[in-house]
Amino acid sequence: MSPSTPSASIDGVVAVTLSRRPSFTTTLQSALVFGFGTAVAMWVIFFITHLPSLAIPAQVSFALFILCICGGAFLAARQQAATPGWLAGLAAAIVSALVNVLLLGAFIVKQPPTADPASTIPASGASGLHGESLMSLGGFFIACMALGVISGAIGGMGNALRVSRQHSSSHWLSRFAIINTICFLPLLLIGGLVTTTGSGMSVRGWPDSFGANMFLYPISLMTSHQAVFLEHSHRLFGTFVGLAVVVLTAWVLLAKVGGGIGARVVGLLILVCIQGALGGFRVTENSLFLSMLHGVTGQLTFAAAILVMMLLLPSYHTAATAVADPDARKRKALASALLHSTILQLIMGAAYRHLRHADSPGANHAMWGHMFFSLIVVGAGVMAATFARSRPGDQPHDRLMRHIGIATVACVAMQFLLGWLAFYFVHTGDSKGNIPMPEELATATSLRPTEVIFRTLHQGNGAILLALATMGLVLSKRIWRATLPSTVGPGPATAAAAT
């Protein structure tokens, strides 16, 4: 039998029977999962350790980067039953290195020799690249591959600790969909920091940055001011998310996954492209409206990514055979109420956050609407969570539904608390936080760290609540449809249930 032989195609998901021999396809799929997972961890470490306000030594970030590469390669080897450990680790390390090229450009460019050392203007276009840049890039790849081979070889030792069977293609696709949604989280949080601190206009130009290629803006200039670092990091993380969605789209289309998932993932890609364009035009047009629209559609795009992830999860497909549940219809209705009320709450919150910068009278209307409507969101959240937790059964979809319920009630409680803390710090502060242009950064007023932290946490936790509401609605609707009288009975088996 060949390394991968299709055995069934049910519910739009192709079942694959795999031999114990190494398969290029499965090795690549594993590498994409662990490579992107490693890369997103490294990018988060980069952001935290390079924040100008923290001044963390470079040695710390360097050590953490090495740990990430080694950890990703080690885990990749552990999860590959038929691929040699060193090869699985090498493949994951190469993928992470390729993704990190988007970030590495900032470290391998130099200012032109004639430039003023104190100048904040970068070398135009790609002129900052030089002979040593290619050597640095090559050295980076060699180091990553060496660490991947060594860590993968260690991870491949002791077969008793490795997985007992080779995972199916649908397993790796669902795991990559999870990684794809995780990539959105730091982007949303950094975007929240940009809005809170009024850093949205701190970097002139788009898609360039002060005339330089976006990926070749020097790290020395990037960390010269907190606002510049936040805005430029937001742009870079946006490209990371875009790349992840492109890979997910290509994977789904090449795998010929049915059930309408292909159309939905293409729709997600289109949303991501529109979102990037909105962010760029917000800068070029200096538009407050586009800024607010960008903030709202960013979270809705995240919800779309959650939808795609849910459609690819094994738990979603096992729900096709869900047992009858008298509360299924109520659970679906409450999940829908929570999702739509959360979206309305998101719009009012975004309106307040952005209109406040312009000292607009509409900011107060948005604020009071946001505060009073929060009671409706809390009520819908508690009821939806209660019904989700009451789902009987011990199948994967049953357990996932109960976990969603537990997480939802915790998230709603946290969001309500963070909302009042954010309200307190906003209205006891001295500054509304203007949106300065690059030439105004030196004299711009900074917000208190506590205000920045709690306002951004409130925004970020709101995104998590939106994700949970989306997950709850997608799964509850799937279970409800499966338990309708016309569909009760043995449903189609699905290879996506493989774990």
Tab-separated table of C-alpha atoms in Angstrom:
chain	number	residue	atom	x	y	z
A	1	MET	CA	0.000	0.000	0.000
A	2	SER	CA	1.224	3.520	-0.726
A	3	PRO	CA	2.130	5.827	2.164
A	4	SER	CA	-1.271	7.492	1.954
A	5	THR	CA	-4.281	5.781	0.414
A	6	PRO	CA	-7.765	7.365	0.404
A	7	SER	CA	-10.242	4.954	1.960
A	8	ALA	CA	-13.465	6.944	2.301
A	9	SER	CA	-14.993	10.349	1.706
A	10	ILE	CA	-17.815	11.047	4.120
A	11	ASP	CA	-19.328	14.381	5.150
A	12	GLY	CA	-16.815	16.113	2.933
A	13	VAL	CA	-13.767	14.844	4.799
A	14	VAL	CA	-11.410	12.375	3.174
A	15	ALA	CA	-10.354	9.472	5.367
A	16	VAL	CA	-6.771	8.402	4.858
A	17	THR	CA	-5.159	5.107	5.761
A	18	LEU	CA	-1.452	5.582	6.350
A	19	SER	CA	1.341	3.071	6.369
A	20	ARG	CA	4.170	3.088	8.864
A	21	ARG	CA	6.628	4.339	6.237
A	22	PRO	CA	7.594	8.008	6.266
A	23	SER	CA	5.339	10.054	4.009
A	24	PHE	CA	6.374	13.397	2.566
A	25	THR	CA	2.785	14.613	2.852
A	26	THR	CA	2.329	13.768	6.517
A	27	THR	CA	5.810	15.046	7.388
A	28	LEU	CA	4.996	18.352	5.685
A	29	GLN	CA	1.621	18.587	7.412
A	30	SER	CA	3.209	18.004	10.801
A	31	ALA	CA	5.918	20.544	9.989
A	32	LEU	CA	3.329	23.187	9.137
A	33	VAL	CA	1.526	22.656	12.433
A	34	PHE	CA	4.599	22.705	14.657
A	35	GLY	CA	6.490	25.195	12.500
A	36	PHE	CA	3.753	27.814	12.651
A	37	GLY	CA	3.123	27.014	16.315
A	38	THR	CA	6.802	27.585	17.079
A	39	ALA	CA	6.848	30.774	15.024
A	40	VAL	CA	3.857	32.347	16.758
A	41	ALA	CA	5.470	31.628	20.135
A	42	MET	CA	8.701	33.259	18.944
A	43	TRP	CA	6.839	36.306	17.639
A	44	VAL	CA	5.065	36.780	20.964
A	45	ILE	CA	8.412	36.509	22.749
A	46	PHE	CA	9.870	39.045	20.327
A	47	PHE	CA	7.069	41.499	21.050
A	48	ILE	CA	7.302	41.218	24.826
A	49	THR	CA	11.090	41.253	25.088
A	50	HIS	CA	11.503	44.196	22.698
A	51	LEU	CA	8.928	46.510	24.240
A	52	PRO	CA	10.873	49.753	24.825
A	53	SER	CA	9.186	50.271	28.197
A	54	LEU	CA	10.421	46.900	29.525
A	55	ALA	CA	14.055	47.124	28.368
A	56	ILE	CA	14.610	43.352	28.595
A	57	PRO	CA	18.194	42.281	27.759
A	58	ALA	CA	18.699	40.790	24.307
A	59	GLN	CA	20.224	37.666	25.873
A	60	VAL	CA	16.842	36.793	27.379
A	61	SER	CA	14.994	36.869	24.068
A	62	PHE	CA	17.834	34.957	22.380
A	63	ALA	CA	17.646	32.158	24.950
A	64	LEU	CA	13.859	31.981	24.685
A	65	PHE	CA	14.058	31.803	20.889
A	66	ILE	CA	16.379	28.793	21.139
A	67	LEU	CA	14.032	27.097	23.601
A	68	CYS	CA	11.103	27.642	21.234
A	69	ILE	CA	12.892	26.112	18.249
A	70	CYS	CA	14.081	23.145	20.295
A	71	GLY	CA	10.675	22.647	21.897
A	72	GLY	CA	8.828	22.755	18.584
A	73	ALA	CA	11.194	20.255	16.960
A	74	PHE	CA	11.032	17.966	19.998
A	75	LEU	CA	7.221	17.927	19.995
A	76	ALA	CA	7.104	17.394	16.238
A	77	ALA	CA	9.248	14.277	16.631
A	78	ARG	CA	7.058	12.999	19.460
A	79	GLN	CA	3.936	13.255	17.310
A	80	GLN	CA	5.356	11.498	14.244
A	81	ALA	CA	5.170	7.729	14.526
A	82	ALA	CA	6.522	6.833	11.084
A	83	THR	CA	8.953	9.693	10.429
A	84	PRO	CA	12.476	9.652	11.929
A	85	GLY	CA	12.680	12.094	14.801
A	86	TRP	CA	15.509	14.118	13.303
A	87	LEU	CA	13.577	14.566	10.046
A	88	ALA	CA	10.372	15.660	11.776
A	89	GLY	CA	12.347	18.144	13.869
A	90	LEU	CA	14.235	19.454	10.854
A	91	ALA	CA	11.046	19.996	8.855
A	92	ALA	CA	9.361	21.898	11.694
A	93	ALA	CA	12.457	24.059	12.207
A	94	ILE	CA	12.640	24.937	8.499
A	95	VAL	CA	8.991	26.011	8.423
A	96	SER	CA	9.402	28.186	11.522
A	97	ALA	CA	12.556	29.728	10.046
A	98	LEU	CA	10.745	30.553	6.805
A	99	VAL	CA	7.929	32.252	8.709
A	100	ASN	CA	10.417	34.152	10.856
A	101	VAL	CA	11.998	35.698	7.756
A	102	LEU	CA	9.120	38.199	7.935
A	103	LEU	CA	10.542	39.329	11.264
A	104	LEU	CA	14.232	38.764	10.643
A	105	GLY	CA	14.459	41.551	8.077
A	106	ALA	CA	14.359	44.164	10.833
A	107	PHE	CA	17.552	42.707	12.327
A	108	ILE	CA	19.668	42.311	9.181
A	109	VAL	CA	19.274	45.767	7.623
A	110	LYS	CA	21.552	48.708	8.295
A	111	GLN	CA	21.244	52.429	7.949
A	112	PRO	CA	23.260	53.920	5.063
A	113	PRO	CA	26.779	55.017	6.145
A	114	THR	CA	25.981	58.634	5.293
A	115	ALA	CA	22.910	58.748	7.513
A	116	ASP	CA	22.828	60.826	10.655
A	117	PRO	CA	23.164	58.402	13.617
A	118	ALA	CA	20.322	60.245	15.334
A	119	SER	CA	18.065	60.127	12.277
A	120	THR	CA	14.760	58.280	12.500
A	121	ILE	CA	14.427	57.993	8.714
A	122	PRO	CA	15.239	54.459	7.475
A	123	ALA	CA	16.998	53.488	4.286
A	124	SER	CA	14.424	53.680	1.501
A	125	GLY	CA	12.908	50.540	0.026
A	126	ALA	CA	15.295	47.600	0.353
A	127	SER	CA	18.491	49.672	0.199
A	128	GLY	CA	19.227	48.783	3.818
A	129	LEU	CA	20.178	45.262	2.750
A	130	HIS	CA	23.900	44.570	2.320
A	131	GLY	CA	26.302	41.698	1.813
A	132	GLU	CA	26.272	40.709	5.458
A	133	SER	CA	22.470	40.484	5.389
A	134	LEU	CA	22.525	37.327	3.282
A	135	MET	CA	25.215	35.836	5.508
A	136	SER	CA	23.103	36.563	8.578
A	137	LEU	CA	20.062	35.042	6.906
A	138	GLY	CA	22.001	31.918	5.947
A	139	GLY	CA	23.445	31.585	9.429
A	140	PHE	CA	19.964	31.862	10.915
A	141	PHE	CA	18.664	29.027	8.743
A	142	ILE	CA	21.672	26.817	9.483
A	143	ALA	CA	21.278	27.375	13.227
A	144	CYS	CA	17.546	26.608	13.103
A	145	MET	CA	18.104	23.430	11.105
A	146	ALA	CA	20.864	22.249	13.437
A	147	LEU	CA	18.689	22.833	16.498
A	148	GLY	CA	15.794	21.095	14.743
A	149	VAL	CA	17.832	18.005	13.880
A	150	ILE	CA	19.302	17.672	17.383
A	151	SER	CA	16.021	18.307	19.217
A	152	GLY	CA	14.098	16.072	16.825
A	153	ALA	CA	16.594	13.254	17.290
A	154	ILE	CA	16.209	13.546	21.054
A	155	GLY	CA	12.427	13.628	20.720
A	156	GLY	CA	12.518	10.521	18.542
A	157	MET	CA	14.277	8.490	21.208
A	158	GLY	CA	12.204	6.122	23.283
A	159	ASN	CA	9.433	4.834	21.050
A	160	ALA	CA	7.294	4.119	24.103
A	161	LEU	CA	6.859	7.864	24.595
A	162	ARG	CA	5.926	8.581	20.967
A	163	VAL	CA	2.426	8.347	19.537
A	164	SER	CA	1.340	4.778	18.862
A	165	ARG	CA	-0.032	5.434	15.359
A	166	GLN	CA	0.328	7.791	12.458
A	167	HIS	CA	-2.195	10.620	12.448
A	168	SER	CA	-4.523	11.136	9.504
A	169	SER	CA	-4.402	14.152	7.222
A	170	SER	CA	-7.630	15.489	8.734
A	171	HIS	CA	-5.961	15.459	12.152
A	172	TRP	CA	-3.155	17.736	10.999
A	173	LEU	CA	-5.559	20.017	9.139
A	174	SER	CA	-7.719	20.511	12.225
A	175	ARG	CA	-4.630	21.200	14.335
A	176	PHE	CA	-3.410	23.795	11.854
A	177	ALA	CA	-6.827	25.448	11.958
A	178	ILE	CA	-6.358	25.760	15.727
A	179	ILE	CA	-2.896	27.278	15.246
A	180	ASN	CA	-4.410	29.663	12.708
A	181	THR	CA	-6.894	31.017	15.246
A	182	ILE	CA	-4.180	31.313	17.897
A	183	CYS	CA	-2.248	33.566	15.501
A	184	PHE	CA	-5.123	36.058	15.667
A	185	LEU	CA	-4.888	36.553	19.442
A	186	PRO	CA	-1.607	38.515	19.663
A	187	LEU	CA	-2.672	40.549	16.621
A	188	LEU	CA	-5.913	41.545	18.345
A	189	LEU	CA	-4.163	42.360	21.623
A	190	ILE	CA	-1.526	44.492	19.914
A	191	GLY	CA	-4.267	46.195	17.932
A	192	GLY	CA	-5.988	46.921	21.229
A	193	LEU	CA	-2.776	48.436	22.572
A	194	VAL	CA	-2.489	50.598	19.458
A	195	THR	CA	-6.014	51.940	19.970
A	196	THR	CA	-5.677	52.419	23.717
A	197	THR	CA	-2.392	54.313	23.470
A	198	GLY	CA	-3.395	56.291	20.383
A	199	SER	CA	-0.497	54.875	18.352
A	200	GLY	CA	-2.396	54.327	15.117
A	201	MET	CA	-0.731	57.198	13.228
A	202	SER	CA	2.779	56.768	14.652
A	203	VAL	CA	4.246	55.183	11.509
A	204	ARG	CA	3.972	57.202	8.321
A	205	GLY	CA	3.134	55.423	5.094
A	206	TRP	CA	1.582	52.160	3.978
A	207	PRO	CA	2.434	49.541	2.841
A	208	ASP	CA	5.878	51.036	3.461
A	209	SER	CA	7.068	52.312	6.837
A	210	PHE	CA	8.620	55.780	6.613
A	211	GLY	CA	9.604	54.934	3.032
A	212	ALA	CA	11.286	51.624	3.887
A	213	ASN	CA	10.022	48.191	2.958
A	214	MET	CA	7.700	47.130	5.779
A	215	PHE	CA	9.781	44.031	6.499
A	216	LEU	CA	13.079	45.926	6.395
A	217	TYR	CA	12.337	48.680	8.894
A	218	PRO	CA	15.353	48.561	11.265
A	219	ILE	CA	14.783	47.249	14.769
A	220	SER	CA	16.782	50.189	16.144
A	221	LEU	CA	14.196	52.611	14.747
A	222	MET	CA	11.300	50.322	15.542
A	223	THR	CA	12.178	50.401	19.254
A	224	SER	CA	13.011	54.111	19.287
A	225	HIS	CA	9.532	54.950	20.592
A	226	GLN	CA	6.820	52.856	22.221
A	227	ALA	CA	4.118	54.080	19.825
A	228	VAL	CA	6.210	53.293	16.744
A	229	PHE	CA	6.950	49.825	18.087
A	230	LEU	CA	3.279	49.074	18.755
A	231	GLU	CA	2.015	50.259	15.372
A	232	HIS	CA	4.766	48.598	13.352
A	233	SER	CA	4.448	45.350	15.337
A	234	HIS	CA	0.731	45.373	14.584
A	235	ARG	CA	1.515	45.545	10.872
A	236	LEU	CA	4.007	42.684	11.067
A	237	PHE	CA	1.657	40.466	13.053
A	238	GLY	CA	-1.001	41.207	10.456
A	239	THR	CA	1.247	39.745	7.755
A	240	PHE	CA	1.818	36.685	9.949
A	241	VAL	CA	-1.922	36.098	10.210
A	242	GLY	CA	-2.316	36.666	6.492
A	243	LEU	CA	0.333	34.049	5.730
A	244	ALA	CA	-1.288	31.530	8.090
A	245	VAL	CA	-4.683	32.017	6.446
A	246	VAL	CA	-3.160	31.648	2.965
A	247	VAL	CA	-1.610	28.317	4.005
A	248	LEU	CA	-4.875	27.140	5.575
A	249	THR	CA	-6.815	28.093	2.447
A	250	ALA	CA	-4.389	26.277	0.157
A	251	TRP	CA	-4.440	23.219	2.414
A	252	VAL	CA	-8.243	23.001	2.484
A	253	LEU	CA	-8.559	23.486	-1.270
A	254	LEU	CA	-5.817	20.991	-2.133
A	255	ALA	CA	-7.342	18.424	0.228
A	256	LYS	CA	-10.697	18.974	-1.499
A	257	VAL	CA	-12.513	19.151	1.817
A	258	GLY	CA	-16.257	19.230	1.191
A	259	GLY	CA	-19.228	20.390	3.191
A	260	GLY	CA	-18.840	23.997	2.060
A	261	ILE	CA	-15.663	24.407	4.099
A	262	GLY	CA	-13.653	25.418	1.037
A	263	ALA	CA	-15.979	28.344	0.315
A	264	ARG	CA	-15.847	29.456	3.935
A	265	VAL	CA	-12.064	29.405	4.151
A	266	VAL	CA	-11.844	31.396	0.908
A	267	GLY	CA	-14.271	33.856	2.478
A	268	LEU	CA	-11.980	34.069	5.502
A	269	LEU	CA	-9.031	34.854	3.253
A	270	ILE	CA	-11.005	37.617	1.547
A	271	LEU	CA	-11.951	39.076	4.939
A	272	VAL	CA	-8.307	39.080	6.020
A	273	CYS	CA	-7.289	40.898	2.834
A	274	ILE	CA	-10.033	43.484	3.323
A	275	GLN	CA	-9.009	43.889	6.951
A	276	GLY	CA	-5.413	44.574	5.968
A	277	ALA	CA	-6.516	47.128	3.382
A	278	LEU	CA	-8.740	48.866	5.940
A	279	GLY	CA	-5.802	49.152	8.320
A	280	GLY	CA	-3.627	50.609	5.594
A	281	PHE	CA	-6.191	53.120	4.345
A	282	ARG	CA	-6.828	54.163	7.928
A	283	VAL	CA	-3.210	55.368	7.987
A	284	THR	CA	-3.031	56.913	4.529
A	285	GLU	CA	-6.354	58.727	4.975
A	286	ASN	CA	-5.950	59.433	8.710
A	287	SER	CA	-9.583	58.401	9.082
A	288	LEU	CA	-11.162	57.886	12.502
A	289	PHE	CA	-14.120	56.113	10.906
A	290	LEU	CA	-11.845	53.614	9.158
A	291	SER	CA	-10.025	53.109	12.445
A	292	MET	CA	-13.283	52.183	14.183
A	293	LEU	CA	-14.383	49.994	11.276
A	294	HIS	CA	-10.988	48.277	11.277
A	295	GLY	CA	-11.360	47.497	14.976
A	296	VAL	CA	-14.833	45.984	14.607
A	297	THR	CA	-14.150	43.967	11.461
A	298	GLY	CA	-10.929	42.675	12.990
A	299	GLN	CA	-12.850	40.857	15.705
A	300	LEU	CA	-15.496	39.676	13.250
A	301	THR	CA	-12.720	38.237	11.077
A	302	PHE	CA	-11.439	36.434	14.166
A	303	ALA	CA	-14.932	34.995	14.657
A	304	ALA	CA	-14.862	33.805	11.037
A	305	ALA	CA	-11.557	32.041	11.744
A	306	ILE	CA	-13.194	30.372	14.745
A	307	LEU	CA	-16.035	29.200	12.494
A	308	VAL	CA	-13.598	27.586	10.051
A	309	MET	CA	-11.712	25.971	12.926
A	310	MET	CA	-14.911	24.487	14.359
A	311	LEU	CA	-15.923	23.028	10.996
A	312	LEU	CA	-12.595	21.190	10.835
A	313	LEU	CA	-12.538	19.848	14.406
A	314	PRO	CA	-13.155	16.114	14.933
A	315	SER	CA	-15.607	16.999	17.720
A	316	TYR	CA	-17.768	18.891	15.242
A	317	HIS	CA	-18.011	15.871	12.942
A	318	THR	CA	-18.814	13.388	15.713
A	319	ALA	CA	-21.805	15.615	16.512
A	320	ALA	CA	-23.413	14.266	13.323
A	321	THR	CA	-24.393	11.231	15.424
A	322	ALA	CA	-25.423	13.198	18.523
A	323	VAL	CA	-28.100	11.648	20.731
A	324	ALA	CA	-31.433	13.387	21.191
A	325	ASP	CA	-31.447	16.225	23.702
A	326	PRO	CA	-34.655	18.084	24.707
A	327	ASP	CA	-32.635	21.244	25.376
A	328	ALA	CA	-30.888	21.307	21.994
A	329	ARG	CA	-33.160	23.984	20.517
A	330	LYS	CA	-32.958	26.207	23.600
A	331	ARG	CA	-29.187	25.794	23.702
A	332	LYS	CA	-28.919	26.915	20.080
A	333	ALA	CA	-31.218	29.905	20.615
A	334	LEU	CA	-29.309	31.097	23.677
A	335	ALA	CA	-25.963	30.650	21.937
A	336	SER	CA	-27.287	32.750	19.064
A	337	ALA	CA	-28.503	35.416	21.486
A	338	LEU	CA	-25.095	35.548	23.146
A	339	LEU	CA	-23.224	35.855	19.856
A	340	HIS	CA	-25.396	38.612	18.420
A	341	SER	CA	-25.554	40.594	21.664
A	342	THR	CA	-21.770	40.327	21.954
A	343	ILE	CA	-21.380	41.724	18.428
A	344	LEU	CA	-23.635	44.691	19.266
A	345	GLN	CA	-21.677	45.246	22.463
A	346	LEU	CA	-18.446	45.112	20.469
A	347	ILE	CA	-19.680	47.826	18.099
A	348	MET	CA	-20.635	50.159	20.954
A	349	GLY	CA	-17.362	49.528	22.756
A	350	ALA	CA	-15.341	50.210	19.620
A	351	ALA	CA	-17.322	53.390	18.974
A	352	TYR	CA	-16.501	54.667	22.452
A	353	ARG	CA	-12.813	53.752	22.264
A	354	HIS	CA	-12.322	55.547	18.956
A	355	LEU	CA	-14.706	58.500	19.301
A	356	ARG	CA	-13.166	59.350	22.659
A	357	HIS	CA	-9.901	60.200	20.920
A	358	ALA	CA	-11.739	62.828	18.851
A	359	ASP	CA	-13.569	64.254	21.889
A	360	SER	CA	-16.837	63.525	20.074
A	361	PRO	CA	-20.199	63.888	21.892
A	362	GLY	CA	-21.097	60.504	20.447
A	363	ALA	CA	-18.524	58.907	22.727
A	364	ASN	CA	-20.743	59.379	25.788
A	365	HIS	CA	-23.755	57.861	24.026
A	366	ALA	CA	-21.651	54.863	23.038
A	367	MET	CA	-20.269	54.541	26.567
A	368	TRP	CA	-23.660	54.512	28.322
A	369	GLY	CA	-25.104	52.178	25.716
A	370	HIS	CA	-22.120	49.882	26.196
A	371	MET	CA	-22.547	49.905	29.971
A	372	PHE	CA	-26.276	49.201	30.077
A	373	PHE	CA	-26.195	46.653	27.267
A	374	SER	CA	-23.520	44.756	29.179
A	375	LEU	CA	-26.303	43.535	31.495
A	376	ILE	CA	-28.001	41.866	28.530
A	377	VAL	CA	-24.732	40.251	27.458
A	378	VAL	CA	-24.131	38.985	30.993
A	379	GLY	CA	-27.635	37.527	31.166
A	380	ALA	CA	-27.352	35.865	27.771
A	381	GLY	CA	-23.893	34.586	28.645
A	382	VAL	CA	-24.941	33.014	31.937
A	383	MET	CA	-27.986	31.322	30.410
A	384	ALA	CA	-26.087	30.095	27.355
A	385	ALA	CA	-23.304	28.769	29.570
A	386	THR	CA	-25.783	27.019	31.876
A	387	PHE	CA	-27.453	25.166	29.012
A	388	ALA	CA	-24.095	24.334	27.439
A	389	ARG	CA	-22.882	22.790	30.686
A	390	SER	CA	-26.056	20.696	30.917
A	391	ARG	CA	-25.335	18.821	27.677
A	392	PRO	CA	-25.468	15.078	28.506
A	393	GLY	CA	-23.254	12.388	27.046
A	394	ASP	CA	-19.581	11.492	26.965
A	395	GLN	CA	-18.789	11.875	23.264
A	396	PRO	CA	-16.146	14.406	22.144
A	397	HIS	CA	-18.779	16.941	21.089
A	398	ASP	CA	-20.591	16.561	24.408
A	399	ARG	CA	-17.436	17.230	26.395
A	400	LEU	CA	-16.506	20.152	24.160
A	401	MET	CA	-19.934	21.709	24.668
A	402	ARG	CA	-19.602	21.490	28.437
A	403	HIS	CA	-16.101	22.963	28.297
A	404	ILE	CA	-17.418	25.859	26.215
A	405	GLY	CA	-20.072	26.470	28.856
A	406	ILE	CA	-17.556	26.540	31.705
A	407	ALA	CA	-15.217	28.844	29.792
A	408	THR	CA	-18.082	31.146	28.797
A	409	VAL	CA	-19.330	31.799	32.309
A	410	ALA	CA	-15.766	32.469	33.498
A	411	CYS	CA	-15.127	34.793	30.553
A	412	VAL	CA	-18.378	36.713	31.084
A	413	ALA	CA	-17.573	37.255	34.761
A	414	MET	CA	-14.048	38.398	33.928
A	415	GLN	CA	-15.313	40.718	31.194
A	416	PHE	CA	-17.822	42.369	33.519
A	417	LEU	CA	-15.117	42.961	36.131
A	418	LEU	CA	-12.588	44.245	33.595
A	419	GLY	CA	-15.216	46.566	32.157
A	420	TRP	CA	-15.741	48.330	35.462
A	421	LEU	CA	-12.005	48.511	36.116
A	422	ALA	CA	-11.473	50.028	32.670
A	423	PHE	CA	-14.294	52.511	33.340
A	424	TYR	CA	-12.664	53.548	36.615
A	425	PHE	CA	-9.202	54.088	35.158
A	426	VAL	CA	-10.527	55.916	32.095
A	427	HIS	CA	-12.537	58.403	34.126
A	428	THR	CA	-9.902	59.012	36.773
A	429	GLY	CA	-7.142	59.672	34.243
A	430	ASP	CA	-5.880	63.074	33.193
A	431	SER	CA	-5.637	62.428	29.477
A	432	LYS	CA	-7.977	61.136	26.821
A	433	GLY	CA	-5.000	59.888	24.849
A	434	ASN	CA	-4.684	61.789	21.597
A	435	ILE	CA	-3.576	60.242	18.304
A	436	PRO	CA	-0.292	62.002	17.516
A	437	MET	CA	1.400	62.106	14.146
A	438	PRO	CA	5.030	60.884	13.932
A	439	GLU	CA	6.445	64.394	14.354
A	440	GLU	CA	4.326	64.887	17.499
A	441	LEU	CA	5.478	61.777	19.366
A	442	ALA	CA	8.148	63.600	21.367
A	443	THR	CA	5.553	65.839	23.032
A	444	ALA	CA	2.616	63.409	23.118
A	445	THR	CA	0.984	62.658	26.462
A	446	SER	CA	1.235	59.060	27.650
A	447	LEU	CA	-1.497	57.185	29.474
A	448	ARG	CA	-0.993	55.524	32.833
A	449	PRO	CA	0.194	51.910	32.519
A	450	THR	CA	-2.755	50.680	34.611
A	451	GLU	CA	-5.238	52.313	32.253
A	452	VAL	CA	-3.510	50.841	29.208
A	453	ILE	CA	-3.400	47.366	30.753
A	454	PHE	CA	-7.006	47.138	31.915
A	455	ARG	CA	-8.539	48.751	28.833
A	456	THR	CA	-6.587	46.404	26.572
A	457	LEU	CA	-7.390	43.357	28.698
A	458	HIS	CA	-11.070	44.285	28.489
A	459	GLN	CA	-10.826	44.458	24.711
A	460	GLY	CA	-8.847	41.201	24.471
A	461	ASN	CA	-11.143	39.290	26.803
A	462	GLY	CA	-14.067	40.533	24.734
A	463	ALA	CA	-12.494	38.875	21.703
A	464	ILE	CA	-12.252	35.609	23.636
A	465	LEU	CA	-15.924	35.912	24.612
A	466	LEU	CA	-16.807	36.448	20.953
A	467	ALA	CA	-14.822	33.315	20.079
A	468	LEU	CA	-16.584	31.234	22.741
A	469	ALA	CA	-19.982	32.509	21.611
A	470	THR	CA	-19.141	31.535	18.034
A	471	MET	CA	-17.967	28.090	19.104
A	472	GLY	CA	-21.097	27.568	21.182
A	473	LEU	CA	-23.433	28.521	18.350
A	474	VAL	CA	-21.661	26.429	15.700
A	475	LEU	CA	-21.586	23.305	17.865
A	476	SER	CA	-25.080	23.690	19.330
A	477	LYS	CA	-26.521	24.198	15.842
A	478	ARG	CA	-24.730	21.060	14.651
A	479	ILE	CA	-26.117	19.011	17.550
A	480	TRP	CA	-29.611	20.446	17.110
A	481	ARG	CA	-29.681	19.515	13.426
A	482	ALA	CA	-28.412	16.012	14.181
A	483	THR	CA	-31.197	15.420	16.711
A	484	LEU	CA	-34.076	16.574	14.496
A	485	PRO	CA	-36.598	13.751	13.851
A	486	SER	CA	-35.585	13.510	10.188
A	487	THR	CA	-31.935	12.991	11.042
A	488	VAL	CA	-32.110	10.940	14.225
A	489	GLY	CA	-30.462	7.599	13.845
A	490	PRO	CA	-27.110	6.327	12.717
A	491	GLY	CA	-25.391	9.254	11.083
A	492	PRO	CA	-22.459	9.081	8.740
A	493	ALA	CA	-19.176	8.126	10.269
A	494	THR	CA	-16.397	10.546	9.696
A	495	ALA	CA	-12.692	10.156	9.406
A	496	ALA	CA	-12.251	13.601	10.914
A	497	ALA	CA	-12.968	12.047	14.299
A	498	ALA	CA	-9.469	10.594	14.197
A	499	THR	CA	-7.192	12.120	16.782
